[in-house]
Coordinates of C-alpha atoms (C1' of nucleotides) in Angstrom, one line a residue:
Chain E
M591 CA 83.9 263.6 50.9
T592 CA 82.1 260.8 52.0
T593 CA 82.1 259.4 48.7
S594 CA 85.2 257.4 48.5
H595 CA 84.1 254.9 51.5
K596 CA 80.9 254.7 50.3
V597 CA 81.7 253.2 47.2
T598 CA 84.1 251.0 49.3
S599 CA 81.4 249.7 51.2
V600 CA 79.4 248.6 47.7
H601 CA 82.6 247.0 46.5
I602 CA 82.2 244.5 48.9
A603 CA 78.7 243.4 48.2
G604 CA 78.9 240.2 45.8
A605 CA 77.3 239.2 43.1
C606 CA 74.9 242.4 42.6
R607 CA 77.6 244.5 43.5
G608 CA 78.0 246.3 40.5
R609 CA 74.4 246.4 39.5
L610 CA 73.6 247.9 43.2
G611 CA 76.9 249.9 43.1
I612 CA 75.5 251.9 39.8
L613 CA 71.9 252.4 41.6
G614 CA 73.4 253.9 44.8
L615 CA 76.0 255.9 42.4
E616 CA 72.4 257.2 40.8
E617 CA 70.7 258.0 43.9
R618 CA 73.1 259.7 45.6
R619 CA 73.8 262.0 42.5
N620 CA 70.2 262.5 42.5
R621 CA 70.0 263.7 46.0
E622 CA 73.6 265.9 45.3
K623 CA 71.5 267.1 42.4
E624 CA 68.2 268.3 44.7
R625 CA 70.7 269.8 47.2
R626 CA 72.0 272.1 44.4
R627 CA 68.8 272.9 43.2
E628 CA 67.8 274.2 47.1
T629 CA 70.9 276.0 47.1
I630 CA 70.0 277.8 44.3
L631 CA 66.6 278.2 45.1
K632 CA 67.1 279.7 48.2
A633 CA 69.6 282.3 46.9
A634 CA 67.6 283.3 43.9
R635 CA 64.8 283.5 46.6
R636 CA 66.6 286.2 48.5
D637 CA 67.3 288.5 45.7
F638 CA 63.7 287.7 43.7
M639 CA 61.7 288.3 47.5
K640 CA 63.7 291.8 47.7
K641 CA 64.0 293.1 43.9
G642 CA 61.0 291.5 41.8
F643 CA 61.7 289.3 38.8
K644 CA 63.4 291.6 36.6
A645 CA 66.0 293.4 38.4
V646 CA 67.5 290.1 39.5
T647 CA 70.1 288.6 37.0
V648 CA 71.1 284.8 36.5
D649 CA 74.7 286.4 37.3
A650 CA 73.9 287.3 40.4
I651 CA 72.5 284.2 41.7
A652 CA 74.9 282.3 40.8
Q653 CA 77.6 284.3 42.4
R654 CA 75.1 284.0 45.5
A655 CA 74.6 280.3 45.0
Q656 CA 78.7 279.9 44.3
L657 CA 78.2 278.4 40.9
S658 CA 78.8 280.1 37.4
K659 CA 76.0 280.8 35.3
G660 CA 76.1 277.9 33.1
A661 CA 75.4 275.8 36.0
I662 CA 72.3 277.0 37.0
Y663 CA 71.0 275.9 33.2
L664 CA 72.1 272.5 34.0
Y665 CA 69.4 273.0 37.1
F666 CA 67.1 275.2 36.0
K667 CA 65.7 275.6 32.1
S668 CA 65.3 278.9 32.5
K669 CA 65.4 282.5 35.0
E670 CA 61.4 281.6 34.6
E671 CA 61.8 278.4 35.8
I672 CA 63.6 279.3 39.3
Y673 CA 60.9 282.2 39.6
A674 CA 58.7 279.5 39.1
Q675 CA 59.9 276.8 41.9
V676 CA 60.3 279.4 44.2
L677 CA 56.9 280.5 44.2
I678 CA 55.7 276.6 44.3
R679 CA 57.6 276.0 47.5
D680 CA 55.9 278.8 49.1
I681 CA 53.0 278.5 48.0
E682 CA 53.2 275.0 49.9
K683 CA 53.9 276.6 52.7
F684 CA 50.2 278.4 52.9
H685 CA 48.7 274.9 53.3
D686 CA 50.0 274.1 56.4
H687 CA 48.4 277.3 57.4
V688 CA 45.1 276.2 56.9
A689 CA 45.7 272.6 57.0
D690 CA 43.5 272.2 60.6
I691 CA 41.2 275.0 59.5
F692 CA 38.1 273.0 60.5
H693 CA 37.3 272.4 64.2
G694 CA 35.2 270.4 65.3
G695 CA 31.7 272.5 66.5
D696 CA 32.5 275.5 64.4
S697 CA 29.8 277.4 62.4
A698 CA 30.5 277.3 58.5
S699 CA 30.8 281.5 59.4
E700 CA 33.8 281.0 62.0
V701 CA 35.2 279.1 59.7
L702 CA 34.8 280.9 56.6
T703 CA 36.3 283.9 58.6
R704 CA 38.8 282.3 60.2
F705 CA 39.9 281.3 56.6
A706 CA 40.2 284.9 55.6
R707 CA 42.1 285.9 58.3
I708 CA 44.9 283.2 57.7
Y709 CA 44.9 283.9 54.1
T710 CA 45.1 287.5 54.7
D711 CA 47.9 286.9 57.1
F712 CA 49.7 284.9 55.1
F713 CA 50.1 287.5 52.4
L714 CA 50.6 290.2 54.8
N715 CA 53.9 288.3 55.7
E716 CA 54.4 287.4 52.1
R717 CA 53.3 290.2 50.0
E718 CA 56.1 289.7 47.2
L719 CA 54.4 286.6 47.4
F720 CA 51.5 287.8 46.5
R721 CA 52.3 290.0 43.8
I722 CA 54.5 287.6 42.4
L723 CA 51.4 284.8 42.3
M724 CA 49.0 288.2 40.9
A725 CA 51.4 289.1 38.1
F726 CA 51.8 285.1 37.3
M727 CA 47.6 285.0 37.1
V728 CA 47.9 287.4 34.7
Q729 CA 50.6 286.7 32.1
P730 CA 50.1 288.1 28.9
N731 CA 52.6 285.6 27.7
P732 CA 52.9 282.5 29.1
L733 CA 55.9 282.1 31.5
N734 CA 59.0 280.0 29.8
I735 CA 58.5 276.9 32.1
S736 CA 58.0 273.4 31.8
E737 CA 54.5 272.4 31.7
Q738 CA 54.8 270.3 34.9
I739 CA 56.1 273.6 37.1
N740 CA 53.2 275.5 35.2
D741 CA 50.2 272.3 36.5
H742 CA 51.9 272.2 39.4
I743 CA 51.4 276.1 40.5
I744 CA 47.9 276.1 38.7
R745 CA 47.1 272.6 41.0
N746 CA 47.7 274.7 44.0
T747 CA 45.6 277.8 43.7
N748 CA 43.0 274.9 42.8
K749 CA 44.1 272.9 46.1
T750 CA 43.2 276.5 48.4
I751 CA 40.1 277.2 46.4
G752 CA 39.4 273.8 47.0
I753 CA 39.4 274.3 51.0
I754 CA 36.9 277.0 50.3
E755 CA 34.9 275.2 48.8
R756 CA 35.0 272.7 51.1
I757 CA 33.6 275.4 53.7
F758 CA 31.0 275.9 51.9
Q759 CA 30.0 272.4 51.3
Y760 CA 30.0 272.5 55.3
G761 CA 27.6 276.1 55.4
I762 CA 25.3 274.3 53.1
E763 CA 24.7 271.0 55.0
K764 CA 24.8 272.3 58.0
G765 CA 21.5 274.8 56.4
E766 CA 23.9 277.9 57.9
F767 CA 24.3 278.9 54.0
P768 CA 20.7 279.1 52.5
G769 CA 21.9 282.3 50.7
C770 CA 24.5 280.1 48.7
R771 CA 23.2 278.6 45.4
N772 CA 25.6 277.8 44.1
I773 CA 29.1 276.7 45.4
R774 CA 30.9 277.3 42.4
Q775 CA 30.0 280.5 42.5
C776 CA 30.3 281.5 45.9
R777 CA 33.5 279.8 46.3
N778 CA 35.5 281.6 43.2
A779 CA 33.4 284.8 44.6
L780 CA 35.0 284.8 48.0
W781 CA 38.1 283.7 46.6
G782 CA 38.1 286.8 44.7
L783 CA 37.2 289.2 47.3
L784 CA 39.6 288.5 49.1
N785 CA 42.4 288.7 46.8
G786 CA 40.9 291.6 44.7
I787 CA 41.1 293.8 48.0
I788 CA 44.3 292.8 48.4
A789 CA 45.5 293.8 45.2
L790 CA 43.7 296.7 46.0
H791 CA 45.5 298.0 48.7
L792 CA 48.7 297.1 47.5
F793 CA 48.6 299.2 44.8
T794 CA 46.8 302.5 46.7
G795 CA 47.1 304.3 49.7
R796 CA 50.5 305.0 52.0
E797 CA 52.3 302.0 53.4
E798 CA 51.9 303.2 57.2
T799 CA 47.9 303.0 56.8
R800 CA 48.0 299.6 54.5
E801 CA 47.6 296.4 56.7
E802 CA 45.0 298.5 58.6
R803 CA 43.2 298.8 55.8
I804 CA 43.4 295.7 54.5
R805 CA 42.5 293.8 57.2
S806 CA 39.5 296.3 57.7
T807 CA 38.2 295.9 54.2
I808 CA 38.4 292.5 54.3
S809 CA 36.7 292.0 57.5
G810 CA 33.4 294.8 56.4
G811 CA 33.8 293.0 53.0
L812 CA 33.3 289.2 54.8
D813 CA 31.1 290.9 56.7
V814 CA 28.8 291.8 54.0
F815 CA 28.9 288.7 52.2
L816 CA 28.3 286.1 55.2
R817 CA 25.0 287.9 55.4
G818 CA 24.1 287.7 52.2
L819 CA 25.3 283.9 52.8
T820 CA 23.2 283.4 56.1
T821 CA 19.8 285.2 54.7
N822 CA 17.3 283.7 52.4
Q823 CA 15.7 286.7 51.7
E824 CA 15.0 287.6 48.0
T825 CA 17.4 290.1 47.2
D826 CA 14.9 293.2 46.4
S827 CA 15.4 297.0 46.1
K828 CA 12.6 298.0 48.1
S829 CA 12.3 298.6 51.7
Chain D
M305 CA 72.2 328.8 21.2
T306 CA 69.0 329.7 22.0
T307 CA 70.1 333.5 23.1
S308 CA 71.0 333.6 18.8
H309 CA 67.7 332.6 17.6
K310 CA 65.7 334.5 20.4
V311 CA 67.6 337.5 19.0
T312 CA 66.8 337.0 16.0
S313 CA 62.6 336.4 16.3
V314 CA 63.3 339.9 18.2
H315 CA 65.1 341.2 15.5
I316 CA 62.3 340.6 12.6
A317 CA 59.7 341.5 15.1
G318 CA 59.4 345.1 14.2
A319 CA 56.5 344.2 12.4
C320 CA 53.5 341.7 13.8
R321 CA 53.7 339.5 10.7
G322 CA 56.9 338.1 11.9
R323 CA 56.2 337.3 15.6
L324 CA 52.8 336.2 14.2
G325 CA 54.3 333.8 11.8
I326 CA 56.9 332.7 14.6
L327 CA 53.9 331.4 16.6
G328 CA 51.9 329.7 14.4
L329 CA 55.1 328.1 13.5
E330 CA 55.4 326.9 17.0
E331 CA 51.3 326.0 17.3
R332 CA 51.6 324.3 14.0
R333 CA 55.1 322.4 15.2
N334 CA 53.1 321.3 18.7
R335 CA 49.9 319.9 16.6
E336 CA 52.8 318.5 14.8
K337 CA 54.2 316.8 17.7
E338 CA 50.7 315.8 19.2
R339 CA 50.0 314.1 16.2
R340 CA 53.5 312.1 16.3
R341 CA 52.1 311.3 19.6
E342 CA 49.5 309.9 18.4
T343 CA 51.3 307.7 15.8
I344 CA 53.3 306.2 17.6
L345 CA 50.6 305.4 20.5
K346 CA 48.3 304.3 18.1
A347 CA 51.5 302.0 16.9
A348 CA 52.4 300.6 20.2
R349 CA 48.7 299.5 21.5
R350 CA 48.2 297.5 18.8
D351 CA 51.1 295.4 19.3
F352 CA 50.6 295.7 23.4
M353 CA 47.6 294.3 23.2
K354 CA 48.6 291.8 20.9
K355 CA 51.9 290.8 22.8
G356 CA 51.4 292.2 26.0
F357 CA 55.0 294.7 27.8
K358 CA 58.0 292.7 27.3
A359 CA 57.3 290.8 23.6
V360 CA 56.5 294.1 22.1
T361 CA 60.6 296.3 21.1
V362 CA 61.1 299.5 20.8
D363 CA 62.0 298.4 17.3
A364 CA 59.3 297.6 16.3
I365 CA 56.8 300.5 17.2
A366 CA 59.7 302.8 15.7
Q367 CA 59.0 300.5 12.5
R368 CA 55.3 300.3 12.8
A369 CA 55.4 304.1 13.3
Q370 CA 57.6 305.3 10.2
L371 CA 59.8 306.6 12.8
S372 CA 63.4 305.9 13.9
K373 CA 64.3 304.5 17.6
G374 CA 65.6 307.3 18.5
A375 CA 62.8 309.4 17.1
I376 CA 60.4 307.5 19.5
Y377 CA 62.3 308.7 22.6
L378 CA 62.1 312.4 21.3
Y379 CA 58.3 311.8 22.3
F380 CA 58.5 309.4 25.2
K381 CA 60.7 309.0 27.8
S382 CA 61.1 305.4 28.2
K383 CA 59.1 302.1 26.6
E384 CA 57.3 302.2 29.5
E385 CA 56.0 305.4 29.3
I386 CA 54.6 304.5 25.8
Y387 CA 53.2 301.7 27.8
A388 CA 51.1 304.1 30.6
Q389 CA 50.2 306.5 28.1
V390 CA 48.1 303.6 25.7
L391 CA 47.2 302.9 29.5
I392 CA 45.6 306.1 31.0
R393 CA 43.9 306.6 27.4
D394 CA 41.7 303.2 27.5
I395 CA 40.9 303.2 31.0
E396 CA 39.3 306.8 29.9
K397 CA 37.1 304.6 27.6
F398 CA 35.7 302.9 30.8
H399 CA 34.3 306.2 32.1
D400 CA 32.7 307.6 29.3
H401 CA 30.4 303.9 29.3
V402 CA 29.8 304.4 33.1
A403 CA 28.6 308.0 32.6
D404 CA 25.1 308.4 33.1
I405 CA 25.1 305.3 35.2
F406 CA 22.8 306.5 37.4
H407 CA 19.4 306.9 36.0
G408 CA 16.3 308.5 37.3
G409 CA 14.5 306.4 40.1
D410 CA 16.5 303.2 39.8
S411 CA 17.7 301.5 43.0
A412 CA 20.6 301.4 44.5
S413 CA 20.7 297.6 43.5
E414 CA 19.7 297.9 40.1
V415 CA 22.4 300.7 39.9
L416 CA 25.2 298.3 41.5
T417 CA 23.9 295.6 39.1
R418 CA 24.5 297.5 36.0
F419 CA 27.8 299.0 36.9
A420 CA 29.2 295.6 37.5
R421 CA 27.8 294.2 34.5
I422 CA 29.4 297.8 32.5
Y423 CA 32.8 296.8 34.2
T424 CA 32.7 293.0 33.3
D425 CA 31.9 293.9 29.7
F426 CA 34.3 296.3 29.1
F427 CA 36.9 293.9 30.6
L428 CA 35.4 291.1 27.8
N429 CA 35.9 293.6 25.2
E430 CA 39.0 294.7 26.8
R431 CA 40.8 291.2 28.2
E432 CA 44.4 292.4 27.6
L433 CA 43.5 296.1 29.1
F434 CA 42.5 294.0 32.2
R435 CA 45.3 292.1 32.4
I436 CA 47.9 295.1 32.1
L437 CA 46.2 297.1 34.3
M438 CA 46.2 294.3 37.1
A439 CA 50.0 293.8 35.9
F440 CA 50.7 296.9 36.5
M441 CA 48.9 297.4 40.0
V442 CA 50.7 294.2 40.7
Q443 CA 54.4 295.4 39.7
P444 CA 57.2 294.8 42.4
N445 CA 59.3 297.5 41.3
P446 CA 57.6 300.6 40.1
L447 CA 57.6 301.9 36.4
N448 CA 60.4 303.5 34.5
I449 CA 57.5 306.4 34.2
S450 CA 57.3 309.8 35.6
E451 CA 55.0 310.8 38.4
Q452 CA 52.2 312.7 36.7
I453 CA 51.9 309.7 34.9
N454 CA 52.0 307.0 37.4
D455 CA 49.5 309.2 39.5
H456 CA 47.4 310.1 36.2
I457 CA 46.7 306.0 36.4
I458 CA 45.7 306.2 40.0
R459 CA 43.6 308.9 39.5
N460 CA 41.9 306.9 37.4
T461 CA 41.4 304.2 39.3
N462 CA 40.4 306.1 42.2
K463 CA 37.9 307.8 39.7
T464 CA 36.2 304.1 38.8
I465 CA 36.1 303.5 42.8
G466 CA 34.7 306.7 43.0
I467 CA 31.8 305.6 41.0
I468 CA 31.3 302.4 43.3
E469 CA 31.5 305.2 46.1
R470 CA 28.5 307.1 44.9
I471 CA 26.6 304.0 44.3
F472 CA 27.0 303.1 48.0
Q473 CA 26.1 306.5 48.6
Y474 CA 22.9 306.6 46.9
G475 CA 22.2 302.8 48.7
I476 CA 22.5 304.4 52.1
E477 CA 20.6 307.7 51.5
K478 CA 17.6 305.7 50.1
G479 CA 17.8 303.1 53.1
E480 CA 18.2 300.8 50.6
F481 CA 21.9 299.1 52.0
P482 CA 21.2 299.0 55.8
G483 CA 24.3 296.5 55.5
C484 CA 26.6 298.5 54.3
R485 CA 28.6 300.1 58.1
N486 CA 30.8 301.5 55.9
I487 CA 31.4 302.9 52.6
R488 CA 34.8 302.8 52.0
Q489 CA 34.8 298.6 53.4
C490 CA 31.7 298.0 51.1
R491 CA 33.5 300.3 48.1
N492 CA 36.7 298.3 48.2
A493 CA 34.9 294.7 48.3
L494 CA 32.7 295.4 45.9
W495 CA 36.0 296.3 43.4
G496 CA 38.0 293.3 44.4
L497 CA 35.0 291.6 44.3
L498 CA 34.7 292.1 40.5
N499 CA 38.3 292.5 40.1
G500 CA 39.2 289.5 42.0
I501 CA 36.3 287.6 39.9
I502 CA 37.8 288.2 36.3
A503 CA 41.5 287.6 37.2
L504 CA 41.1 284.1 38.7
H505 CA 38.9 283.2 35.1
L506 CA 41.3 284.7 32.7
F507 CA 44.0 282.1 34.7
T508 CA 41.9 279.2 34.8
G509 CA 39.8 276.9 32.9
R510 CA 39.3 276.5 29.4
E511 CA 39.0 279.6 27.1
E512 CA 35.2 278.3 25.6
T513 CA 33.4 278.7 28.7
R514 CA 35.4 281.7 30.6
E515 CA 32.9 284.6 29.8
E516 CA 29.8 282.5 30.6
R517 CA 32.0 281.1 34.0
I518 CA 32.7 285.2 34.1
R519 CA 29.5 286.5 34.2
S520 CA 27.6 283.9 36.1
T521 CA 30.2 283.8 38.9
I522 CA 29.9 288.0 39.3
S523 CA 26.4 287.8 38.8
G524 CA 26.5 285.0 41.8
G525 CA 28.9 287.2 43.9
L526 CA 26.9 290.2 43.5
D527 CA 23.4 288.5 45.0
V528 CA 25.1 287.0 47.8
F529 CA 26.5 290.8 48.4
L530 CA 23.5 292.5 47.6
R531 CA 21.7 290.1 49.7
G532 CA 24.3 291.5 52.9
L533 CA 23.8 294.5 52.0
T534 CA 20.0 294.5 51.7
T535 CA 19.5 292.9 55.0
N536 CA 19.8 294.4 57.9
Q537 CA 20.1 291.2 60.6
E538 CA 23.3 290.2 62.8
T539 CA 25.9 287.9 61.2
D540 CA 26.2 284.7 63.9
S541 CA 30.1 284.3 63.2
K542 CA 32.0 285.5 66.5
S543 CA 35.5 286.8 65.3
Chain B
dG987 C1' 98.5 255.1 40.1
dT988 C1' 96.2 255.2 35.6
dC989 C1' 93.6 255.5 32.2
dA990 C1' 89.1 255.9 29.6
dC991 C1' 84.9 257.1 30.4
dT992 C1' 80.6 260.1 32.6
dT993 C1' 78.7 263.9 34.9
dT994 C1' 79.6 268.7 36.0
dA995 C1' 81.2 273.1 35.7
dT996 C1' 83.1 276.9 33.6
dG997 C1' 83.2 281.4 31.6
dA998 C1' 83.9 284.0 27.1
dC999 C1' 80.4 284.4 23.7
dT1000 C1' 76.3 285.5 21.0
dA1001 C1' 72.0 287.3 20.1
dG1002 C1' 68.5 290.8 21.2
dT1003 C1' 66.9 294.9 23.6
dG1004 C1' 66.2 299.9 26.1
dG1005 C1' 68.5 303.3 25.8
dT1006 C1' 71.9 307.4 23.5
dC1007 C1' 74.2 310.7 20.6
dA1008 C1' 77.2 313.0 17.1
dA1009 C1' 75.8 313.0 12.6
dT1010 C1' 72.7 314.4 9.1
dT1011 C1' 68.4 316.2 6.7
dC1012 C1' 64.5 319.1 6.6
dG1013 C1' 61.5 323.3 7.3
dT1014 C1' 61.8 328.5 7.3
dA1015 C1' 62.9 332.9 6.7
dC1016 C1' 65.3 336.2 4.3
Chain V
dG53 C1' 70.8 330.6 -1.8
dT54 C1' 72.0 330.2 2.3
dA55 C1' 71.7 330.7 7.1
dC56 C1' 69.8 328.1 11.7
dG57 C1' 67.7 325.8 14.8
dA58 C1' 64.4 321.7 15.2
dA59 C1' 63.7 317.1 13.8
dT60 C1' 65.4 312.6 12.1
dT61 C1' 68.7 309.2 12.3
dG62 C1' 71.1 305.1 13.0
dA63 C1' 75.2 303.2 14.7
dC64 C1' 76.2 302.7 19.0
dC65 C1' 76.2 301.2 24.1
dA66 C1' 75.3 298.9 28.2
dC67 C1' 73.4 294.7 29.7
dT68 C1' 71.9 290.1 30.4
dA69 C1' 69.4 285.9 29.1
dG70 C1' 71.2 281.6 27.4
dT71 C1' 74.2 278.8 24.9
dC72 C1' 78.6 276.0 24.0
dA73 C1' 83.2 274.3 23.4
dT74 C1' 86.4 273.2 26.7
dA75 C1' 87.9 271.4 31.1
dA76 C1' 87.8 269.5 35.7
dA77 C1' 86.6 266.4 38.5
dG78 C1' 84.2 262.1 39.5
dT79 C1' 84.5 256.9 38.9
dG80 C1' 85.5 252.2 38.0
dA81 C1' 88.6 248.2 35.9
dC82 C1' 92.6 246.7 36.1

DNA sequence: GTCACTTTATGACTAGTGGTCAATTCGTAC
DNA sequence: GTACGAATTGACCACTAGTCATAAAGTGAC
């Protein structure tokens, strides 16, 4: 491999040689380790997305990654941790999509509508990811994953919710959302609205019409919600 | 096999007594069977609600029901079927709570608010049921349960959604919900709103504040939604 | 090259699970 | 008490997550 000649070059380096040599080695080893982790994650993702968590065996992942089962456990604590890592990487992809959600001069309604569309589009293209994330949220027993990874997933979810919050902030500052009396509540309600609608439609009805139903329900629901946000009138039952 | 005993029973059938006797026996056996099923479900529910699906073993259920493992499989096709049956019975309990949701003279807003409160209360008291139902909806692989039971769960979910639909219908007929342009969309959006909010809060934050956060978010979110329903003004967002 | 040492990899193995089935017990009718 | 089908048992099977003693590969000093 590239290993031998690199070691040689460090070898000539003089006084600091030994120390640098060790650091260089460790560095390379870490890179190698990272590369292996990537390989395993890539192999795992393919199967997880196709078959779901339970139906994928660690042996299968190992085989696809061209490693033994034991080796898998050198890089990950558990099957669930592999799964969680796959999720993390995918969630992060979402944030690329909404990074530039604020266009100058747009109304808050437009931004919120755009966010909803991006959110919907993303999860329509990554349906299994949606299922998995919801399942993760709703797990009765904490997954056997490191605190670190658990925190990471939660932090990413919060990041998404934070984007929604900024949109509401913007709408309130512009005086466009007088109907939003409490940002936290509105933010969580909207997030719930989006996820709840997607979840419902993943479960019910025929596949052929699913995408259309999700889009139209989100569009219709958001419409009502926006009307509530942009109106200041009291909710009054009589008319 | 079946031939012989049938012959026997016919053999005795000359007297009415024998025939009635056999029918009475079968009837009693069916009752016994039903009682056993109940026993198993009750035993299973306790553990499922406490530990979730995976962490409960069939052996444990058997032990609690004072039966052998083999016997369990005389009454249920699989562990998942037991689980599903437990769900069904609990979902049906919910419908008792909303059976008399329509009080004469109430506004649609009031009815919808009441529904939301009942829904929230029910699942705050049955959090594990909520988790389980969401997990069921979001399962990547269909559970190994009979079509019949799967249909039953879906039918019950639809029944709940049907109640929401009736409320919207009522609001539109009363002219109270001019903001509801499409019943199906509004109905699904509201259902998504409720579930999404509950799910989000089951996942995030500290336990001590959870109930309060769920209630206030649903209250706030419903407030905005209702304002959108009762208002007829156009939303100024472009799409 | 070779030796000592460290890191990485292996796969047989363990433990624990859902589900099965031949053997056994039980209930009933005569 | 005997015949017989239905109910019940628990040893057993198949499968899989995770472990660990052992082996292989990598590394550096001489």
